[in-house]
Coordinates of C-alpha atoms in Angstrom, one line a residue:
M283 CA 97.4 94.7 78.5
S284 CA 100.3 93.1 77.2
F285 CA 103.0 95.0 79.2
L286 CA 101.3 93.7 82.6
P287 CA 102.6 90.3 82.8
S288 CA 106.2 91.8 82.9
L289 CA 105.3 93.8 85.5
N290 CA 105.3 92.5 89.7
P291 CA 101.2 91.5 89.5
T292 CA 100.8 92.1 93.3
P293 CA 99.6 96.0 93.7
A294 CA 101.1 97.1 97.5
F295 CA 101.2 100.0 100.0
P296 CA 104.9 101.3 101.0
K297 CA 105.9 99.6 103.8
H298 CA 105.7 102.8 106.0
Y299 CA 103.8 105.6 106.7
G300 CA 106.5 108.8 106.8
G301 CA 105.6 110.0 110.6
P302 CA 107.6 109.0 113.6
Y303 CA 104.1 107.1 115.0
P304 CA 103.5 103.3 114.8
V305 CA 99.6 103.1 113.0
G306 CA 96.8 100.9 113.8
T307 CA 93.9 100.7 112.8
V308 CA 90.4 99.3 113.6
D309 CA 87.0 98.7 111.1
I310 CA 83.9 99.7 113.6
E311 CA 80.1 99.4 112.4
I312 CA 77.7 100.7 115.2
P313 CA 74.3 99.8 115.4
V314 CA 72.4 103.6 115.0
S315 CA 69.5 102.4 117.5
E316 CA 72.5 102.8 120.1
L317 CA 73.6 106.5 119.7
P318 CA 71.6 109.5 120.3
S319 CA 69.6 110.8 117.2
V320 CA 70.1 114.6 116.7
A321 CA 69.1 115.1 113.3
P322 CA 66.1 113.4 111.1
T323 CA 66.7 110.0 110.2
P324 CA 66.6 110.3 106.1
D325 CA 66.9 106.5 105.4
S326 CA 65.4 104.0 108.0
S327 CA 66.7 100.5 106.3
I328 CA 70.8 101.9 107.2
T329 CA 70.9 100.1 110.7
T330 CA 74.7 100.9 111.1
V331 CA 77.1 103.3 111.1
S332 CA 80.9 102.4 109.7
F333 CA 84.0 103.7 109.5
R334 CA 87.9 103.3 109.7
V335 CA 89.6 104.3 112.4
F336 CA 93.5 105.6 112.0
Y337 CA 95.5 106.1 114.8
P338 CA 99.4 105.7 116.8
C339 CA 99.4 102.8 118.4
E340 CA 101.7 100.9 120.5
S341 CA 104.3 98.9 119.0
P342 CA 102.9 95.2 118.5
H343 CA 104.9 92.5 121.0
S344 CA 103.6 89.5 117.9
S345 CA 102.7 89.7 114.3
P346 CA 99.3 90.6 114.1
K347 CA 96.7 89.1 111.2
P348 CA 96.8 91.3 108.0
V349 CA 94.4 94.0 106.9
Y350 CA 93.2 94.0 103.9
W351 CA 92.3 96.8 101.8
I352 CA 89.6 94.8 100.1
P353 CA 87.3 93.8 102.6
D354 CA 84.8 91.1 103.5
P355 CA 83.3 89.4 101.5
Q356 CA 85.8 89.9 99.3
H357 CA 84.3 88.5 95.5
G358 CA 81.3 91.1 96.2
Y359 CA 84.5 93.9 96.5
V360 CA 86.1 93.5 93.3
S361 CA 82.8 92.9 91.2
A362 CA 81.6 95.8 92.3
Y363 CA 84.3 97.8 90.9
A364 CA 84.7 96.2 88.1
R365 CA 80.9 96.9 87.4
F366 CA 81.8 100.6 88.5
L367 CA 84.5 101.7 86.4
G368 CA 82.6 100.0 83.1
A369 CA 84.3 97.7 81.3
S370 CA 85.6 99.4 78.8
S371 CA 87.1 101.5 81.5
K372 CA 90.9 100.9 81.2
L373 CA 91.4 100.3 85.6
S374 CA 88.6 97.4 84.8
Q375 CA 90.5 96.0 82.6
V376 CA 93.6 96.2 85.3
I377 CA 91.2 94.4 88.3
A378 CA 90.5 91.8 85.7
Y379 CA 94.0 90.5 84.5
F380 CA 94.5 89.6 88.5
P381 CA 91.1 90.2 90.4
R382 CA 92.3 87.2 93.0
L383 CA 96.0 89.0 93.6
L384 CA 94.1 92.3 94.1
Y385 CA 92.7 90.2 97.2
H386 CA 96.6 89.7 99.1
I387 CA 96.9 93.6 99.1
T388 CA 97.1 94.8 102.2
I389 CA 97.3 98.0 104.7
P390 CA 100.8 99.2 106.3
A391 CA 98.6 99.2 109.9
V392 CA 98.3 96.8 112.7
R393 CA 95.1 95.4 113.1
N394 CA 93.2 96.0 116.4
A395 CA 96.4 97.8 118.4
K396 CA 95.9 99.3 121.4
V397 CA 95.8 103.2 120.9
L398 CA 98.9 105.1 122.3
A399 CA 99.0 107.4 125.7
A400 CA 98.3 110.9 123.4
P401 CA 102.1 112.9 124.1
T402 CA 100.2 116.3 123.9
E403 CA 99.8 119.1 126.6
S404 CA 95.8 118.0 126.9
K405 CA 96.6 114.4 126.7
R406 CA 94.1 113.6 123.3
W407 CA 94.9 113.3 120.0
P408 CA 93.4 115.6 117.4
V409 CA 90.7 113.7 115.4
V410 CA 90.0 114.6 111.2
V411 CA 86.9 113.2 109.5
F412 CA 87.4 112.2 106.4
S413 CA 84.3 111.8 103.4
H414 CA 85.1 109.6 100.1
G415 CA 84.6 110.4 97.0
L416 CA 82.6 108.8 94.3
G417 CA 84.0 105.2 94.3
G418 CA 85.7 105.6 97.2
S419 CA 84.9 103.6 101.0
R420 CA 86.3 103.6 104.3
N421 CA 89.6 101.7 102.7
A422 CA 90.3 103.9 99.7
Y423 CA 92.0 106.8 101.2
S424 CA 94.3 104.4 103.6
H425 CA 97.7 105.9 102.7
L426 CA 96.7 109.1 102.9
L427 CA 95.2 108.7 106.9
G428 CA 97.2 106.1 107.9
S429 CA 100.2 108.7 107.2
L430 CA 98.3 111.6 109.4
S431 CA 97.9 109.0 112.0
S432 CA 101.7 108.4 111.6
Y433 CA 102.2 111.9 112.5
G434 CA 99.6 111.6 116.0
I435 CA 96.2 112.3 114.3
V436 CA 93.1 109.8 114.6
A437 CA 91.7 109.7 110.8
I438 CA 88.2 108.3 111.1
A439 CA 87.3 107.3 107.4
P440 CA 82.9 107.1 106.8
E441 CA 82.1 104.8 104.4
H442 CA 78.6 106.1 102.6
R443 CA 75.5 103.7 102.5
E444 CA 73.5 106.2 100.5
G445 CA 74.7 104.5 96.4
S446 CA 78.3 106.2 95.9
A447 CA 80.5 103.1 97.3
P448 CA 80.5 100.3 94.5
I449 CA 78.9 98.3 97.0
S450 CA 78.4 98.7 101.1
Y451 CA 77.5 96.2 103.4
I452 CA 75.3 96.9 106.3
K453 CA 75.2 93.8 109.2
Q454 CA 72.7 93.1 111.1
G455 CA 75.0 91.1 114.3
N456 CA 72.6 89.1 114.4
G457 CA 73.6 86.3 112.1
A458 CA 71.4 87.6 109.2
E459 CA 73.0 88.3 106.2
P460 CA 73.9 91.8 105.4
V461 CA 72.3 94.2 103.7
H462 CA 74.2 95.3 100.5
V463 CA 74.0 99.2 99.6
D464 CA 75.3 98.8 95.3
Y465 CA 76.2 102.1 93.3
R466 CA 74.1 104.3 92.0
S467 CA 74.5 105.2 88.7
I468 CA 73.4 109.2 88.4
P469 CA 74.2 111.6 85.8
H470 CA 76.9 114.1 86.1
T471 CA 74.5 116.4 83.2
P472 CA 72.6 119.5 86.0
S473 CA 69.4 119.2 85.5
R474 CA 66.5 119.0 88.2
E475 CA 66.4 115.5 88.4
V476 CA 69.8 115.4 89.3
E477 CA 70.1 117.9 91.8
E478 CA 67.6 116.3 93.2
A479 CA 68.9 112.9 93.5
R480 CA 72.8 114.2 94.4
D481 CA 70.7 116.2 97.1
E482 CA 68.9 112.3 98.3
Q483 CA 73.1 111.5 99.0
L484 CA 73.9 114.5 100.5
K485 CA 71.2 114.0 102.8
I486 CA 73.1 110.3 104.2
R487 CA 75.8 112.0 104.0
L488 CA 75.5 114.2 105.8
W489 CA 73.3 112.2 108.9
E490 CA 75.9 109.6 108.9
L491 CA 78.8 112.2 109.3
G492 CA 76.6 113.3 112.4
L493 CA 76.3 110.2 113.8
V494 CA 79.9 109.6 113.3
H495 CA 80.5 112.2 115.5
E496 CA 77.8 111.2 118.3
A497 CA 79.7 107.4 118.1
L498 CA 83.3 109.3 118.8
L499 CA 81.6 111.4 121.8
M500 CA 80.4 108.4 123.2
I501 CA 83.7 106.2 122.3
D502 CA 86.0 109.2 123.5
K503 CA 83.6 108.9 127.2
G504 CA 84.1 104.9 127.0
A505 CA 80.3 104.5 126.8
K506 CA 79.9 100.6 125.7
L507 CA 78.8 100.0 122.0
S508 CA 78.8 97.2 120.0
N509 CA 81.0 97.2 117.1
I510 CA 79.6 94.7 114.2
A511 CA 81.9 95.2 111.8
S512 CA 83.3 92.0 110.2
E513 CA 87.3 92.8 110.8
A514 CA 86.4 93.0 114.6
S515 CA 87.5 89.8 116.6
S516 CA 85.0 86.7 117.3
K517 CA 85.9 87.0 121.0
K518 CA 83.2 90.0 121.4
T519 CA 84.9 91.3 125.1
E520 CA 88.4 91.9 123.0
V521 CA 86.2 94.1 120.8
Q522 CA 84.8 96.0 123.1
N523 CA 87.8 96.5 125.0
E524 CA 89.4 97.6 121.7
L525 CA 87.3 100.4 121.4
L526 CA 87.1 101.5 124.9
T527 CA 91.5 101.6 124.6
F528 CA 90.3 105.0 122.8
G529 CA 88.5 106.4 125.9
A530 CA 89.7 109.9 127.3
L531 CA 92.2 110.1 124.3
L532 CA 90.3 111.8 121.4
D533 CA 90.3 115.5 121.0
V534 CA 86.5 115.7 120.2
H535 CA 84.6 117.5 122.8
R536 CA 86.1 120.6 122.7
P537 CA 84.2 123.1 120.4
G538 CA 85.9 123.4 116.7
S539 CA 88.7 120.7 118.3
I540 CA 87.5 118.2 115.0
S541 CA 89.4 118.9 111.6
W542 CA 86.7 117.7 108.8
A543 CA 88.6 116.7 105.4
G544 CA 87.3 114.8 102.3
H545 CA 87.8 114.1 98.6
S546 CA 85.6 114.9 95.5
F547 CA 81.8 114.1 96.0
G548 CA 83.9 113.5 99.9
A549 CA 84.8 117.1 99.7
A550 CA 81.5 118.3 99.1
T551 CA 80.2 116.4 101.6
V552 CA 81.8 118.0 104.4
Y553 CA 81.0 121.6 102.7
Q554 CA 78.2 121.0 103.2
F555 CA 78.4 119.5 106.6
V556 CA 80.2 122.2 107.6
K557 CA 77.7 125.0 106.7
S558 CA 74.8 123.0 107.1
V559 CA 75.4 123.1 110.8
F560 CA 76.6 126.3 110.9
Y561 CA 73.9 128.4 109.5
C562 CA 71.4 125.6 110.6
P563 CA 67.8 128.1 110.8
S564 CA 66.6 128.8 114.3
D565 CA 64.0 130.7 112.2
P566 CA 61.2 128.3 110.5
G567 CA 59.9 131.1 108.7
L568 CA 63.1 130.7 106.4
Q569 CA 62.5 127.0 105.2
N570 CA 58.4 127.9 105.1
S571 CA 58.7 130.7 102.6
G572 CA 60.8 127.8 100.2
A573 CA 63.5 129.4 100.0
Y574 CA 65.4 127.0 101.8
H575 CA 65.7 123.5 102.0
P576 CA 67.9 122.1 104.2
L577 CA 69.5 118.8 103.7
Y578 CA 70.4 118.2 107.6
V579 CA 68.9 120.0 110.4
P580 CA 70.7 118.3 113.9
A581 CA 68.8 119.6 117.4
D582 CA 69.0 122.8 119.0
D583 CA 70.7 121.1 122.1
S584 CA 73.3 118.9 119.8
S585 CA 76.6 118.5 119.9
I586 CA 77.6 118.8 116.5
R587 CA 76.2 122.4 117.1
S588 CA 78.9 124.0 119.1
Q589 CA 81.4 121.7 117.7
I590 CA 80.8 123.5 114.4
T591 CA 82.9 127.0 115.2
P592 CA 84.8 129.4 112.7
Q593 CA 87.7 127.5 114.0
S594 CA 86.7 124.5 112.6
T595 CA 89.5 123.2 110.0
V596 CA 89.0 121.8 106.6
A597 CA 91.1 120.2 103.9
L598 CA 88.7 119.7 100.7
L599 CA 90.6 117.5 97.9
D600 CA 89.8 118.3 94.4
L601 CA 86.5 119.6 95.5
W602 CA 83.6 118.6 93.4
T603 CA 80.5 121.2 93.4
L604 CA 77.9 120.7 91.2
P605 CA 76.2 118.9 94.2
L606 CA 76.4 122.4 95.9
R607 CA 74.9 123.9 93.1
S608 CA 71.1 123.0 94.0
A609 CA 68.3 125.2 93.3
A610 CA 67.2 123.7 96.9
T611 CA 70.5 124.5 99.0
T612 CA 71.3 127.9 96.8
W613 CA 70.8 130.0 100.1
L614 CA 73.1 128.3 101.8
W615 CA 75.6 128.0 98.7
R616 CA 75.7 131.5 99.0
K617 CA 76.7 131.7 102.7
P618 CA 80.7 132.0 103.0
L619 CA 82.2 128.8 105.4
P620 CA 82.2 129.5 109.0
C621 CA 85.7 131.0 109.0
Y622 CA 84.6 134.1 107.8
E623 CA 82.8 134.8 110.9
S624 CA 86.1 135.5 112.1
S625 CA 89.6 136.3 110.5
G626 CA 89.1 134.4 107.3
G627 CA 90.2 131.1 105.7
A628 CA 93.6 130.6 107.1
N629 CA 91.9 127.2 108.2
V630 CA 91.1 126.3 105.1
L631 CA 93.1 124.0 102.5
V632 CA 92.3 123.1 99.0
I633 CA 94.7 120.7 97.3
L634 CA 93.8 120.1 93.3
S635 CA 95.0 117.8 91.3
E636 CA 96.1 118.9 88.0
A637 CA 92.8 117.4 86.4
F638 CA 90.5 119.4 88.4
F639 CA 92.8 122.5 88.3
K640 CA 92.5 122.3 84.3
W641 CA 88.6 121.4 84.7
R642 CA 87.8 125.4 84.5
G643 CA 84.1 124.8 85.4
N644 CA 84.7 123.5 88.4
L645 CA 87.4 125.4 88.9
I646 CA 85.9 128.8 89.0
S647 CA 82.9 127.5 91.5
T648 CA 85.4 126.3 93.7
K649 CA 87.0 129.5 94.2
Q650 CA 83.6 131.1 94.9
A651 CA 82.9 127.9 97.6
V652 CA 85.9 129.2 99.1
S653 CA 85.6 132.5 98.9
A654 CA 84.3 135.9 101.4
D655 CA 81.3 136.2 99.2
P656 CA 80.5 132.6 97.0
S657 CA 76.7 134.8 95.4
G658 CA 79.1 136.9 93.6
D659 CA 82.2 136.4 91.2
R660 CA 84.2 139.7 93.5
R661 CA 87.9 139.6 93.8
H662 CA 88.4 137.9 98.0
D663 CA 88.2 140.3 100.2
P664 CA 91.4 142.0 101.8
A665 CA 90.3 142.2 105.1
K666 CA 90.2 138.2 105.2
S667 CA 92.8 136.1 105.7
R668 CA 93.5 134.2 102.8
P669 CA 92.4 130.3 101.6
H670 CA 95.7 128.1 100.8
I671 CA 95.1 126.6 97.3
F672 CA 97.7 124.5 95.5
Y673 CA 97.8 121.5 93.1
P674 CA 100.5 118.9 92.6
F675 CA 102.0 119.1 88.6
K676 CA 101.3 115.9 86.5
T677 CA 98.4 114.3 89.0
A678 CA 95.4 113.0 88.1
H679 CA 91.9 112.5 90.5
V680 CA 92.6 109.4 91.8
S681 CA 96.3 110.3 92.4
Q682 CA 94.3 111.4 96.3
S683 CA 93.4 108.1 96.5
D684 CA 95.2 104.9 97.3
F685 CA 94.4 104.0 93.6
G686 CA 97.0 106.1 92.6
I687 CA 99.8 104.5 94.7
L688 CA 98.3 100.3 93.9
F689 CA 98.6 101.2 90.6
P690 CA 101.1 103.7 89.1
W691 CA 102.6 102.2 86.0
A692 CA 98.0 102.4 84.9
T693 CA 97.2 105.5 86.5
K694 CA 100.8 107.5 83.9
K695 CA 99.8 105.1 81.1
F696 CA 96.0 106.2 81.3
M697 CA 95.8 109.2 83.1
K698 CA 99.4 110.9 83.0
A699 CA 100.1 111.4 86.3
E700 CA 103.3 110.7 87.7
E701 CA 105.1 110.4 91.3
P702 CA 102.3 108.7 92.9
E703 CA 104.5 108.5 96.5
R704 CA 105.3 112.0 96.4
T705 CA 102.0 113.2 95.2
L706 CA 100.3 111.8 98.7
K707 CA 103.9 112.9 100.7
L708 CA 102.5 116.3 99.6
N709 CA 98.9 115.9 100.6
V710 CA 99.9 115.0 103.8
L711 CA 102.1 117.5 104.6
A712 CA 100.1 120.4 103.0
I713 CA 97.1 118.6 105.6
L714 CA 99.8 118.5 108.3
E715 CA 100.6 122.1 108.1
L716 CA 97.5 123.3 108.4
M717 CA 96.3 121.6 111.0
R718 CA 99.3 122.7 112.9
Q719 CA 99.1 126.3 112.3
N720 CA 95.8 125.9 113.7
G721 CA 96.5 125.1 116.8
K722 CA 96.5 121.0 116.7
D723 CA 99.6 120.0 118.7
I724 CA 101.1 116.8 116.0
A725 CA 104.3 115.3 115.7
S726 CA 107.3 117.0 113.4
L727 CA 109.1 114.9 111.2
S728 CA 110.7 111.9 113.1
E729 CA 114.5 112.3 113.0
A730 CA 114.7 109.2 110.9
D731 CA 112.4 110.2 108.2
R732 CA 113.2 114.1 108.1
H733 CA 115.7 113.6 105.1
A734 CA 114.1 111.4 103.1
V735 CA 110.6 113.2 103.3
L736 CA 112.1 116.5 102.8
E737 CA 114.4 115.4 99.7
Q738 CA 111.2 113.9 98.5
V739 CA 109.5 116.8 98.4
Q740 CA 111.8 119.7 98.1
G741 CA 114.3 117.5 95.7
T742 CA 117.7 117.1 96.6
A743 CA 118.9 120.2 96.1
N744 CA 117.6 122.0 99.0
G745 CA 116.7 118.7 101.2
H746 CA 120.0 119.2 103.2
A747 CA 119.4 123.2 103.8
I748 CA 115.8 122.6 105.3
S749 CA 116.8 119.7 107.2
N750 CA 119.3 121.7 109.1
V751 CA 116.6 124.4 110.0
M752 CA 113.5 122.2 111.6
H753 CA 116.4 120.7 113.9
Q754 CA 117.5 123.3 115.2
K755 CA 113.6 125.1 115.3
H756 CA 111.8 122.5 116.5
G757 CA 113.9 121.4 119.8
H758 CA 114.5 117.6 119.5
A759 CA 116.8 117.6 121.7
N760 CA 115.5 116.1 124.1
G761 CA 113.5 113.4 122.3
S762 CA 110.6 114.5 121.7
L763 CA 108.4 113.7 118.7
H764 CA 105.7 116.5 119.6
Q765 CA 106.8 120.2 118.9
S766 CA 104.3 122.7 121.1
K767 CA 101.0 124.3 119.4
Q768 CA 103.1 127.5 119.2
A769 CA 105.9 125.9 116.6
S770 CA 106.2 127.3 113.5
P771 CA 106.3 124.7 110.7
A772 CA 106.5 127.2 108.1
E773 CA 110.1 125.5 107.8
I774 CA 108.8 123.0 105.0
D775 CA 106.9 126.3 104.1
M776 CA 103.9 124.1 101.9
L777 CA 101.4 127.0 102.8
S778 CA 103.3 129.9 101.6
P779 CA 102.2 131.6 97.5
Q780 CA 105.4 132.0 97.5
S781 CA 106.8 128.4 98.2
S782 CA 109.7 127.1 95.8
I783 CA 108.6 123.4 96.4
R784 CA 109.1 121.0 93.0
G785 CA 105.5 121.0 91.4
W786 CA 103.9 122.6 94.1
V787 CA 101.7 125.4 92.6
P788 CA 100.0 127.5 94.2
V789 CA 96.5 129.3 93.1
S790 CA 94.6 132.0 93.5
V791 CA 91.5 132.8 95.5
D792 CA 90.3 135.3 93.1
V793 CA 87.9 134.2 90.1
E794 CA 89.7 136.4 88.1
D795 CA 93.4 134.8 87.7
K796 CA 95.8 137.2 89.9
P797 CA 98.8 138.1 87.6
G798 CA 102.1 136.4 88.7
E799 CA 100.0 133.3 90.3
A800 CA 99.3 129.9 88.6
T801 CA 96.3 130.4 86.3
N802 CA 94.2 128.4 84.1
E803 CA 93.1 129.6 80.8
K804 CA 92.1 126.2 79.3
T805 CA 88.5 126.3 77.7
G806 CA 86.4 123.5 76.1
S807 CA 87.7 119.7 76.1
D808 CA 91.2 120.8 76.8
A809 CA 89.4 122.0 80.2
D810 CA 87.5 118.3 80.4
P811 CA 89.9 116.4 82.0
S812 CA 88.4 112.4 81.4
E813 CA 89.6 111.3 84.9
A814 CA 88.0 114.2 86.5
V815 CA 85.3 111.7 88.4
M816 CA 86.2 108.1 88.9
E817 CA 83.0 106.7 87.2
S818 CA 82.5 105.2 83.5
E819 CA 80.0 108.0 82.7
V820 CA 82.2 110.2 83.0
M821 CA 85.6 108.9 82.2
N822 CA 83.8 108.2 78.3
S823 CA 82.0 111.1 78.5
N824 CA 83.2 115.0 77.6
E825 CA 80.0 116.4 77.4
D826 CA 79.3 116.0 80.9
H827 CA 81.4 118.2 82.4
E828 CA 81.1 121.0 79.6
N829 CA 77.5 121.3 80.3
E830 CA 78.3 121.2 83.9
S831 CA 80.7 124.4 83.7
H832 CA 77.7 126.3 82.3
H833 CA 75.5 125.4 85.5
T834 CA 74.3 127.9 87.6
P835 CA 71.6 127.5 90.4
E836 CA 67.8 128.4 89.4

């Protein structure tokens, strides 16, 4: 680690997000007892649901208190990350070099700011719920989600309490010490024991997403909910007012209005969530027969049952498919995503890191998962629109999280990942375009940022030309930051298979690679990226992925 002293020792985010809106953030933790019970509780020790919200906000009139990336208690979180990464991990050595400097990393969002009135046709902001992966937390994807919010999206980042975060704290709200949930180390080699352990984690994750959905409905309706998050103001009425400012501003009631996204295990979580809700068995005989053991069964009259529709937008970043291949849920695996009950996969986006693209077994399973026929290896049904699958060059698994942008020199040296800020920008713009093309009313690029964003994404050679096209077609003469839902954002061409964006590679959904599209012919150790899942067991093991790539449900 001799190169560290020559560097600026304090990791930092870019000072500004890319979109036209200031971004506010609030940490929310609500007692489960205050929310409707729409599904059986898998773990009674989890007494709250915790999530951070990023949202378009009014410009602050004074300098607010900073939002620290490492939450309180900071020492507990830093120690947990060091344990999670493992003593031999390179990132662990980075953290160990300046642990106290990590305490000062701040998220460039305004703490507890007032929500901006939505200029959309519905007068409500689009909402996306984002599930974190192994080693993640409600803060670990702050730059991705803050960037989305800067374009007019309310982004919800739950913190899962089933042992996938390095550590999580369940606050009691009565002055008692919080209950901490430590990381749960589960092997990645497929076995019945591993399947059962991941199923137990997914049961909690899906239940938590259901609680988040209920919380959003109540917050939008102006319900008075307790917020016991440690970051909240000590003035209880002020905290309550911060939640009440979201009232009637969230587009969460219309069927299919909420977008669902996640990274790695989080991508598997939202994938399993939308399918579990959509295909929730009404026939008890299916469960009684032992053919399917559902992980999440919301009540027939629950609002989430009407929220998930074939129009629900789904974005999967580095989908990790092992948790989806349990024998207990094989029946569900064989069902396609809800979109295929309608016109097809145009509302589904998969963004892979290059590391996951080279992981051959997981790539094949990912293609199956988002196809019209996950049960077989047939080519994509030409009668249905295709899902969008891309990967950016020279990217690692952590490139889609805050770790890539905070530790660019470490990820470049140890994971061969480059241009971390540009990588996140590609992910952001692709998700934005997916949402726009599926009817979400989102701001187009601001006049001030348009040239810089396009030049960063497309390169100097054609940045000017595309900027001019967007200026003509998006109609900014009236000063509006928003484009109508009918306007096409295709000028950036993020979702086109013929895209010419530098380093942005389209991937065929066909299990057998299609001539003319990106292919992956690597096998063996070359197809087993050491950074595939950000965990010490996997970082130090090539055997786990090799075994996993050959796994099929029993």
